PDB file of C-alpha atoms in Angstrom:
ATOM      1  CA  MET A   1       6.034 -11.311 -12.805  1.00  0.00           C
ATOM      2  CA  ALA A   2       5.556  -7.511 -11.243  1.00  0.00           C
ATOM      3  CA  TYR A   3       3.204  -6.484 -14.458  1.00  0.00           C
ATOM      4  CA  GLU A   4       1.175  -7.638 -16.909  1.00  0.00           C
ATOM      5  CA  ARG A   5       2.023  -6.385 -20.472  1.00  0.00           C
ATOM      6  CA  SER A   6      -1.286  -5.980 -22.935  1.00  0.00           C
ATOM      7  CA  GLU A   7      -1.044  -4.910 -26.552  1.00  0.00           C
ATOM      8  CA  SER A   8      -3.416  -3.868 -28.654  1.00  0.00           C
ATOM      9  CA  THR A   9      -3.458  -2.452 -32.590  1.00  0.00           C
ATOM     10  CA  GLY A  10      -4.543   1.161 -33.439  1.00  0.00           C
ATOM     11  CA  ALA A  11      -7.132   0.570 -36.287  1.00  0.00           C
ATOM     12  CA  ARG A  12      -6.137   3.809 -37.980  1.00  0.00           C
ATOM     13  CA  ASP A  13      -2.741   3.933 -37.746  1.00  0.00           C
ATOM     14  CA  GLY A  14      -1.437   0.547 -37.781  1.00  0.00           C
ATOM     15  CA  VAL A  15       0.690   1.235 -34.747  1.00  0.00           C
ATOM     16  CA  ASP A  16       1.073  -0.819 -31.819  1.00  0.00           C
ATOM     17  CA  THR A  17       0.350  -0.083 -28.280  1.00  0.00           C
ATOM     18  CA  SER A  18       1.127  -1.389 -25.231  1.00  0.00           C
ATOM     19  CA  ALA A  19      -0.197  -0.862 -21.815  1.00  0.00           C
ATOM     20  CA  LEU A  20       1.627  -1.851 -18.874  1.00  0.00           C
ATOM     21  CA  ALA A  21      -0.315  -2.584 -15.473  1.00  0.00           C
ATOM     22  CA  LEU A  22       1.594  -2.797 -12.228  1.00  0.00           C
ATOM     23  CA  LYS A  23       0.281  -4.474  -8.967  1.00  0.00           C
ATOM     24  CA  ILE A  24       0.760  -2.565  -5.866  1.00  0.00           C
ATOM     25  CA  LEU A  25      -0.096  -3.687  -2.231  1.00  0.00           C
ATOM     26  CA  VAL A  26      -1.338  -1.035   0.091  1.00  0.00           C
ATOM     27  CA  ALA A  27      -0.502  -2.480   3.862  1.00  0.00           C
ATOM     28  CA  GLY A  28      -0.655  -1.230   7.527  1.00  0.00           C
ATOM     29  CA  GLY A  29      -2.331  -1.644  10.774  1.00  0.00           C
ATOM     30  CA  PHE A  30      -5.842  -1.693  11.631  1.00  0.00           C
ATOM     31  CA  GLY A  31      -7.699   1.331  10.958  1.00  0.00           C
ATOM     32  CA  VAL A  32      -4.852   3.543   9.440  1.00  0.00           C
ATOM     33  CA  GLY A  33      -6.521   4.299   6.178  1.00  0.00           C
ATOM     34  CA  LYS A  34      -5.997   1.956   3.726  1.00  0.00           C
ATOM     35  CA  THR A  35      -9.473   1.260   2.258  1.00  0.00           C
ATOM     36  CA  THR A  36      -9.864   5.262   2.276  1.00  0.00           C
ATOM     37  CA  LEU A  37      -6.574   5.458   0.305  1.00  0.00           C
ATOM     38  CA  VAL A  38      -7.711   3.145  -2.165  1.00  0.00           C
ATOM     39  CA  GLY A  39     -11.028   4.644  -2.422  1.00  0.00           C
ATOM     40  CA  ALA A  40      -9.813   8.048  -2.673  1.00  0.00           C
ATOM     41  CA  VAL A  41      -7.015   7.000  -5.929  1.00  0.00           C
ATOM     42  CA  SER A  42      -9.326   4.736  -7.453  1.00  0.00           C
ATOM     43  CA  GLU A  43     -10.533   5.718 -10.969  1.00  0.00           C
ATOM     44  CA  ILE A  44     -12.986   2.675 -10.950  1.00  0.00           C
ATOM     45  CA  ARG A  45     -15.614   2.077  -7.963  1.00  0.00           C
ATOM     46  CA  PRO A  46     -13.380   0.193  -5.845  1.00  0.00           C
ATOM     47  CA  LEU A  47     -13.871  -3.675  -4.343  1.00  0.00           C
ATOM     48  CA  ARG A  48     -14.369  -3.442  -1.158  1.00  0.00           C
ATOM     49  CA  THR A  49     -14.738  -6.566   1.293  1.00  0.00           C
ATOM     50  CA  GLU A  50     -15.576  -4.675   4.833  1.00  0.00           C
ATOM     51  CA  GLU A  51     -18.049  -6.327   7.453  1.00  0.00           C
ATOM     52  CA  GLN A  52     -19.479  -4.789  10.411  1.00  0.00           C
ATOM     53  CA  LEU A  53     -17.193  -5.169  13.435  1.00  0.00           C
ATOM     54  CA  SER A  54     -18.603  -7.471  16.010  1.00  0.00           C
ATOM     55  CA  ARG A  55     -18.384  -7.726  19.669  1.00  0.00           C
ATOM     56  CA  ALA A  56     -16.367 -11.046  19.301  1.00  0.00           C
ATOM     57  CA  GLY A  57     -14.067  -9.166  16.715  1.00  0.00           C
ATOM     58  CA  GLU A  58     -13.329  -6.770  19.903  1.00  0.00           C
ATOM     59  CA  LEU A  59     -11.756  -9.568  21.822  1.00  0.00           C
ATOM     60  CA  VAL A  60      -9.430 -10.324  18.856  1.00  0.00           C
ATOM     61  CA  ASP A  61      -8.808  -6.611  17.560  1.00  0.00           C
ATOM     62  CA  ASP A  62      -6.985  -3.704  19.003  1.00  0.00           C
ATOM     63  CA  THR A  63      -9.644  -0.817  18.408  1.00  0.00           C
ATOM     64  CA  GLY A  64      -7.765   1.971  20.308  1.00  0.00           C
ATOM     65  CA  GLY A  65      -7.186   4.770  19.125  1.00  0.00           C
ATOM     66  CA  VAL A  66      -9.787   4.138  16.189  1.00  0.00           C
ATOM     67  CA  ASP A  67     -13.032   4.235  18.371  1.00  0.00           C
ATOM     68  CA  GLN A  68     -14.986   5.314  16.082  1.00  0.00           C
ATOM     69  CA  LYS A  69     -14.319   2.563  13.153  1.00  0.00           C
ATOM     70  CA  THR A  70     -17.353   0.303  12.799  1.00  0.00           C
ATOM     71  CA  THR A  71     -16.405  -1.750   9.632  1.00  0.00           C
ATOM     72  CA  THR A  72     -13.480  -3.805   8.806  1.00  0.00           C
ATOM     73  CA  THR A  73     -11.350  -5.235   5.811  1.00  0.00           C
ATOM     74  CA  VAL A  74     -11.463  -8.941   6.052  1.00  0.00           C
ATOM     75  CA  ALA A  75     -10.307 -10.038   2.705  1.00  0.00           C
ATOM     76  CA  MET A  76      -9.342  -7.163   0.526  1.00  0.00           C
ATOM     77  CA  ASP A  77      -9.962  -3.633  -1.173  1.00  0.00           C
ATOM     78  CA  PHE A  78      -8.937  -3.608  -4.802  1.00  0.00           C
ATOM     79  CA  GLY A  79      -8.707  -0.246  -7.016  1.00  0.00           C
ATOM     80  CA  ARG A  80      -7.315   1.172 -10.141  1.00  0.00           C
ATOM     81  CA  ILE A  81      -5.458   4.122 -11.319  1.00  0.00           C
ATOM     82  CA  THR A  82      -3.997   5.318 -14.267  1.00  0.00           C
ATOM     83  CA  ILE A  83      -0.798   7.110 -13.662  1.00  0.00           C
ATOM     84  CA  ARG A  84      -0.235   8.232 -17.053  1.00  0.00           C
ATOM     85  CA  SER A  85      -0.819   6.996 -20.495  1.00  0.00           C
ATOM     86  CA  GLY A  86       0.015   3.587 -21.041  1.00  0.00           C
ATOM     87  CA  LEU A  87       0.622   2.885 -17.111  1.00  0.00           C
ATOM     88  CA  SER A  88      -1.805   1.443 -14.378  1.00  0.00           C
ATOM     89  CA  LEU A  89      -1.498   0.557 -11.076  1.00  0.00           C
ATOM     90  CA  TYR A  90      -3.743  -2.132  -9.865  1.00  0.00           C
ATOM     91  CA  LEU A  91      -4.177  -1.770  -5.956  1.00  0.00           C
ATOM     92  CA  PHE A  92      -4.603  -4.515  -3.513  1.00  0.00           C
ATOM     93  CA  GLY A  93      -5.533  -3.079   0.286  1.00  0.00           C
ATOM     94  CA  THR A  94      -4.548  -5.637   2.629  1.00  0.00           C
ATOM     95  CA  PRO A  95      -6.421  -6.783   5.996  1.00  0.00           C
ATOM     96  CA  GLY A  96      -5.058  -5.140   9.070  1.00  0.00           C
ATOM     97  CA  GLN A  97      -5.626  -7.598  11.643  1.00  0.00           C
ATOM     98  CA  ASP A  98      -3.147 -10.462  12.464  1.00  0.00           C
ATOM     99  CA  ARG A  99      -5.997 -12.875  12.057  1.00  0.00           C
ATOM    100  CA  PHE A 100      -6.466 -12.563   8.386  1.00  0.00           C
ATOM    101  CA  TRP A 101      -2.459 -12.411   7.499  1.00  0.00           C
ATOM    102  CA  PHE A 102      -2.697 -15.741   5.597  1.00  0.00           C
ATOM    103  CA  LEU A 103      -3.879 -13.642   2.645  1.00  0.00           C
ATOM    104  CA  TRP A 104      -0.644 -11.628   2.711  1.00  0.00           C
ATOM    105  CA  ASP A 105       1.071 -14.203   1.013  1.00  0.00           C
ATOM    106  CA  GLU A 106      -1.315 -14.718  -1.876  1.00  0.00           C
ATOM    107  CA  LEU A 107      -1.746 -10.927  -2.298  1.00  0.00           C
ATOM    108  CA  SER A 108       1.694 -10.310  -2.451  1.00  0.00           C
ATOM    109  CA  GLN A 109       2.569 -12.555  -5.485  1.00  0.00           C
ATOM    110  CA  GLY A 110       3.633 -10.599  -8.275  1.00  0.00           C
ATOM    111  CA  ALA A 111       3.510  -7.311  -6.564  1.00  0.00           C
ATOM    112  CA  LEU A 112       6.096  -4.313  -7.834  1.00  0.00           C
ATOM    113  CA  GLY A 113       6.080  -3.078  -4.493  1.00  0.00           C
ATOM    114  CA  ALA A 114       3.909  -1.490  -1.431  1.00  0.00           C
ATOM    115  CA  VAL A 115       2.896   1.283   0.344  1.00  0.00           C
ATOM    116  CA  VAL A 116       2.738   0.768   4.331  1.00  0.00           C
ATOM    117  CA  LEU A 117       0.591   3.881   5.586  1.00  0.00           C
ATOM    118  CA  ALA A 118       1.246   4.491   9.164  1.00  0.00           C
ATOM    119  CA  ASP A 119      -0.493   6.436  12.008  1.00  0.00           C
ATOM    120  CA  THR A 120       1.727   8.462  14.253  1.00  0.00           C
ATOM    121  CA  ARG A 121      -0.694   7.988  17.228  1.00  0.00           C
ATOM    122  CA  ARG A 122      -0.010   4.350  16.781  1.00  0.00           C
ATOM    123  CA  LEU A 123       3.075   3.803  14.687  1.00  0.00           C
ATOM    124  CA  GLU A 124       4.046   0.440  16.489  1.00  0.00           C
ATOM    125  CA  ASP A 125       1.086  -1.410  14.253  1.00  0.00           C
ATOM    126  CA  CYS A 126       3.229  -0.788  10.921  1.00  0.00           C
ATOM    127  CA  PHE A 127       6.177  -2.574  12.464  1.00  0.00           C
ATOM    128  CA  PRO A 128       4.547  -6.269  10.884  1.00  0.00           C
ATOM    129  CA  ALA A 129       4.178  -4.726   7.800  1.00  0.00           C
ATOM    130  CA  VAL A 130       7.582  -3.054   7.747  1.00  0.00           C
ATOM    131  CA  ASP A 131       8.893  -6.580   8.438  1.00  0.00           C
ATOM    132  CA  TYR A 132       6.927  -8.640   6.313  1.00  0.00           C
ATOM    133  CA  PHE A 133       8.005  -6.289   3.128  1.00  0.00           C
ATOM    134  CA  GLU A 134      11.900  -6.343   4.429  1.00  0.00           C
ATOM    135  CA  HIS A 135      11.953  -9.890   5.055  1.00  0.00           C
ATOM    136  CA  ARG A 136      10.711 -10.662   1.733  1.00  0.00           C
ATOM    137  CA  LYS A 137      12.891  -7.732  -0.257  1.00  0.00           C
ATOM    138  CA  ILE A 138       9.626  -6.261  -1.487  1.00  0.00           C
ATOM    139  CA  PRO A 139      10.291  -2.604  -2.077  1.00  0.00           C
ATOM    140  CA  PHE A 140       8.190  -0.227   0.080  1.00  0.00           C
ATOM    141  CA  VAL A 141       7.382   3.451   0.727  1.00  0.00           C
ATOM    142  CA  VAL A 142       6.051   4.510   4.498  1.00  0.00           C
ATOM    143  CA  ALA A 143       3.237   6.749   3.792  1.00  0.00           C
ATOM    144  CA  VAL A 144       2.189   8.948   7.130  1.00  0.00           C
ATOM    145  CA  ASN A 145      -1.321   9.497   7.126  1.00  0.00           C
ATOM    146  CA  CYS A 146      -1.649  12.939   8.964  1.00  0.00           C
ATOM    147  CA  PHE A 147      -4.762  12.378  11.102  1.00  0.00           C
ATOM    148  CA  THR A 148      -6.639  15.656  12.470  1.00  0.00           C
ATOM    149  CA  GLY A 149      -5.378  16.261  16.042  1.00  0.00           C
ATOM    150  CA  ALA A 150      -2.526  13.815  16.068  1.00  0.00           C
ATOM    151  CA  ARG A 151       1.417  15.169  16.570  1.00  0.00           C
ATOM    152  CA  THR A 152       3.078  15.809  13.162  1.00  0.00           C
ATOM    153  CA  TYR A 153       6.393  14.097  13.028  1.00  0.00           C
ATOM    154  CA  GLY A 154       9.525  14.527  10.239  1.00  0.00           C
ATOM    155  CA  ALA A 155      10.015  11.858   7.575  1.00  0.00           C
ATOM    156  CA  HIS A 156      13.501  11.681   9.287  1.00  0.00           C
ATOM    157  CA  GLU A 157      11.923  11.071  13.016  1.00  0.00           C
ATOM    158  CA  VAL A 158       9.430   8.144  11.458  1.00  0.00           C
ATOM    159  CA  SER A 159      12.511   6.546   9.762  1.00  0.00           C
ATOM    160  CA  ARG A 160      14.374   6.215  12.677  1.00  0.00           C
ATOM    161  CA  ALA A 161      11.384   5.469  14.998  1.00  0.00           C
ATOM    162  CA  LEU A 162      10.477   2.617  12.479  1.00  0.00           C
ATOM    163  CA  ASP A 163      14.461   1.573  11.736  1.00  0.00           C
ATOM    164  CA  LEU A 164      13.922   1.495   8.405  1.00  0.00           C
ATOM    165  CA  ASP A 165      16.918   0.290   6.094  1.00  0.00           C
ATOM    166  CA  ARG A 166      18.523   3.181   4.695  1.00  0.00           C
ATOM    167  CA  GLY A 167      16.973   5.040   1.571  1.00  0.00           C
ATOM    168  CA  THR A 168      13.214   3.512   2.257  1.00  0.00           C
ATOM    169  CA  PRO A 169      11.225   6.616   1.297  1.00  0.00           C
ATOM    170  CA  VAL A 170       8.858   8.103   3.919  1.00  0.00           C
ATOM    171  CA  VAL A 171       6.369  10.734   3.025  1.00  0.00           C
ATOM    172  CA  LEU A 172       3.454  12.247   4.461  1.00  0.00           C
ATOM    173  CA  CYS A 173      -0.030  12.036   3.350  1.00  0.00           C
ATOM    174  CA  ASP A 174      -3.918  12.564   3.481  1.00  0.00           C
ATOM    175  CA  ALA A 175      -5.100   9.031   2.656  1.00  0.00           C
ATOM    176  CA  ARG A 176      -8.463  11.218   1.851  1.00  0.00           C
ATOM    177  CA  ASP A 177      -7.032  13.390  -1.099  1.00  0.00           C
ATOM    178  CA  ARG A 178      -6.363  11.952  -4.304  1.00  0.00           C
ATOM    179  CA  ASP A 179      -3.655  13.943  -5.313  1.00  0.00           C
ATOM    180  CA  SER A 180      -1.861  13.125  -2.278  1.00  0.00           C
ATOM    181  CA  GLY A 181      -2.326   9.493  -2.604  1.00  0.00           C
ATOM    182  CA  LYS A 182      -1.464   9.841  -6.296  1.00  0.00           C
ATOM    183  CA  GLU A 183       1.885  11.308  -4.854  1.00  0.00           C
ATOM    184  CA  VAL A 184       2.532   8.456  -3.134  1.00  0.00           C
ATOM    185  CA  LEU A 185       2.039   5.963  -5.376  1.00  0.00           C
ATOM    186  CA  ILE A 186       4.546   7.659  -7.779  1.00  0.00           C
ATOM    187  CA  ARG A 187       6.994   7.872  -5.298  1.00  0.00           C
ATOM    188  CA  LEU A 188       6.550   4.232  -4.764  1.00  0.00           C
ATOM    189  CA  VAL A 189       6.830   3.275  -8.523  1.00  0.00           C
ATOM    190  CA  GLU A 190       9.927   5.612  -8.872  1.00  0.00           C
ATOM    191  CA  TYR A 191      11.691   4.000  -5.996  1.00  0.00           C
ATOM    192  CA  ALA A 192      10.431   0.040  -6.898  1.00  0.00           C
ATOM    193  CA  GLY A 193      11.977   0.933 -10.360  1.00  0.00           C
ATOM    194  CA  ARG A 194      15.407   1.623  -8.834  1.00  0.00           C
ATOM    195  CA  MET A 195      15.536  -1.004  -6.508  1.00  0.00           C
ATOM    196  CA  HIS A 196      14.686  -3.590  -9.181  1.00  0.00           C
ATOM    197  CA  THR A 197      16.925  -2.147 -11.990  1.00  0.00           C
ATOM    198  CA  ALA A 198      19.894  -2.553  -9.156  1.00  0.00           C
ATOM    199  CA  ARG A 199      18.875  -5.817  -8.581  1.00  0.00           C
ATOM    200  CA  LEU A 200      19.217  -6.739 -12.271  1.00  0.00           C
ATOM    201  CA  LEU A 201      22.219  -5.067 -12.356  1.00  0.00           C
ATOM    202  CA  ASP A 202      23.795  -7.053  -9.799  1.00  0.00           C
ATOM    203  CA  SER A 203      22.528 -10.284 -10.855  1.00  0.00           C
ATOM    204  CA  VAL A 204      24.414  -9.902 -14.165  1.00  0.00           C
ATOM    205  CA  GLY A 205      27.128  -7.970 -12.608  1.00  0.00           C
TER     206      GLY A 205
END
């Protein structure tokens, strides 16, 4: 299931209300801003599983282009944001390094969709995440994190460079900014909703 629905009864008016909680993944390459995005939009104190980068890790992790990064996610990040009354998103940030990919299958269970963060300075780093979600037919949007000093590319250019399936949304964002991150998540929910509805109609057609 891509969501959980919880019900409560209003004490004053006797009207039942339900809340919808959707599971969203935040994926992408090493150092692209996944932890930053989850932390920026979360309305609760985000859960982080970060560890200091070590000399041993330098032998297996490509830190080119992110030389100032001192920590890395080793399991997942977790946060929550309420999009509107009755609709909340549970955010699960995935680890970016290849050696932690065994966690992806577990984290993707029940996800409505995913945000694939991209850095145009290291665009090839998000190829594995794009392939992962395309092969498993999990709806996703590509969110280009606009780092200071990085060359700006249009959504169409990024889509062509990544060879995305037709219709896959590409949006520009600032992972540090809550409103920008929220817009990315809203775009994903709308897109994933359309995809799941189309598949449901196809299955009964």
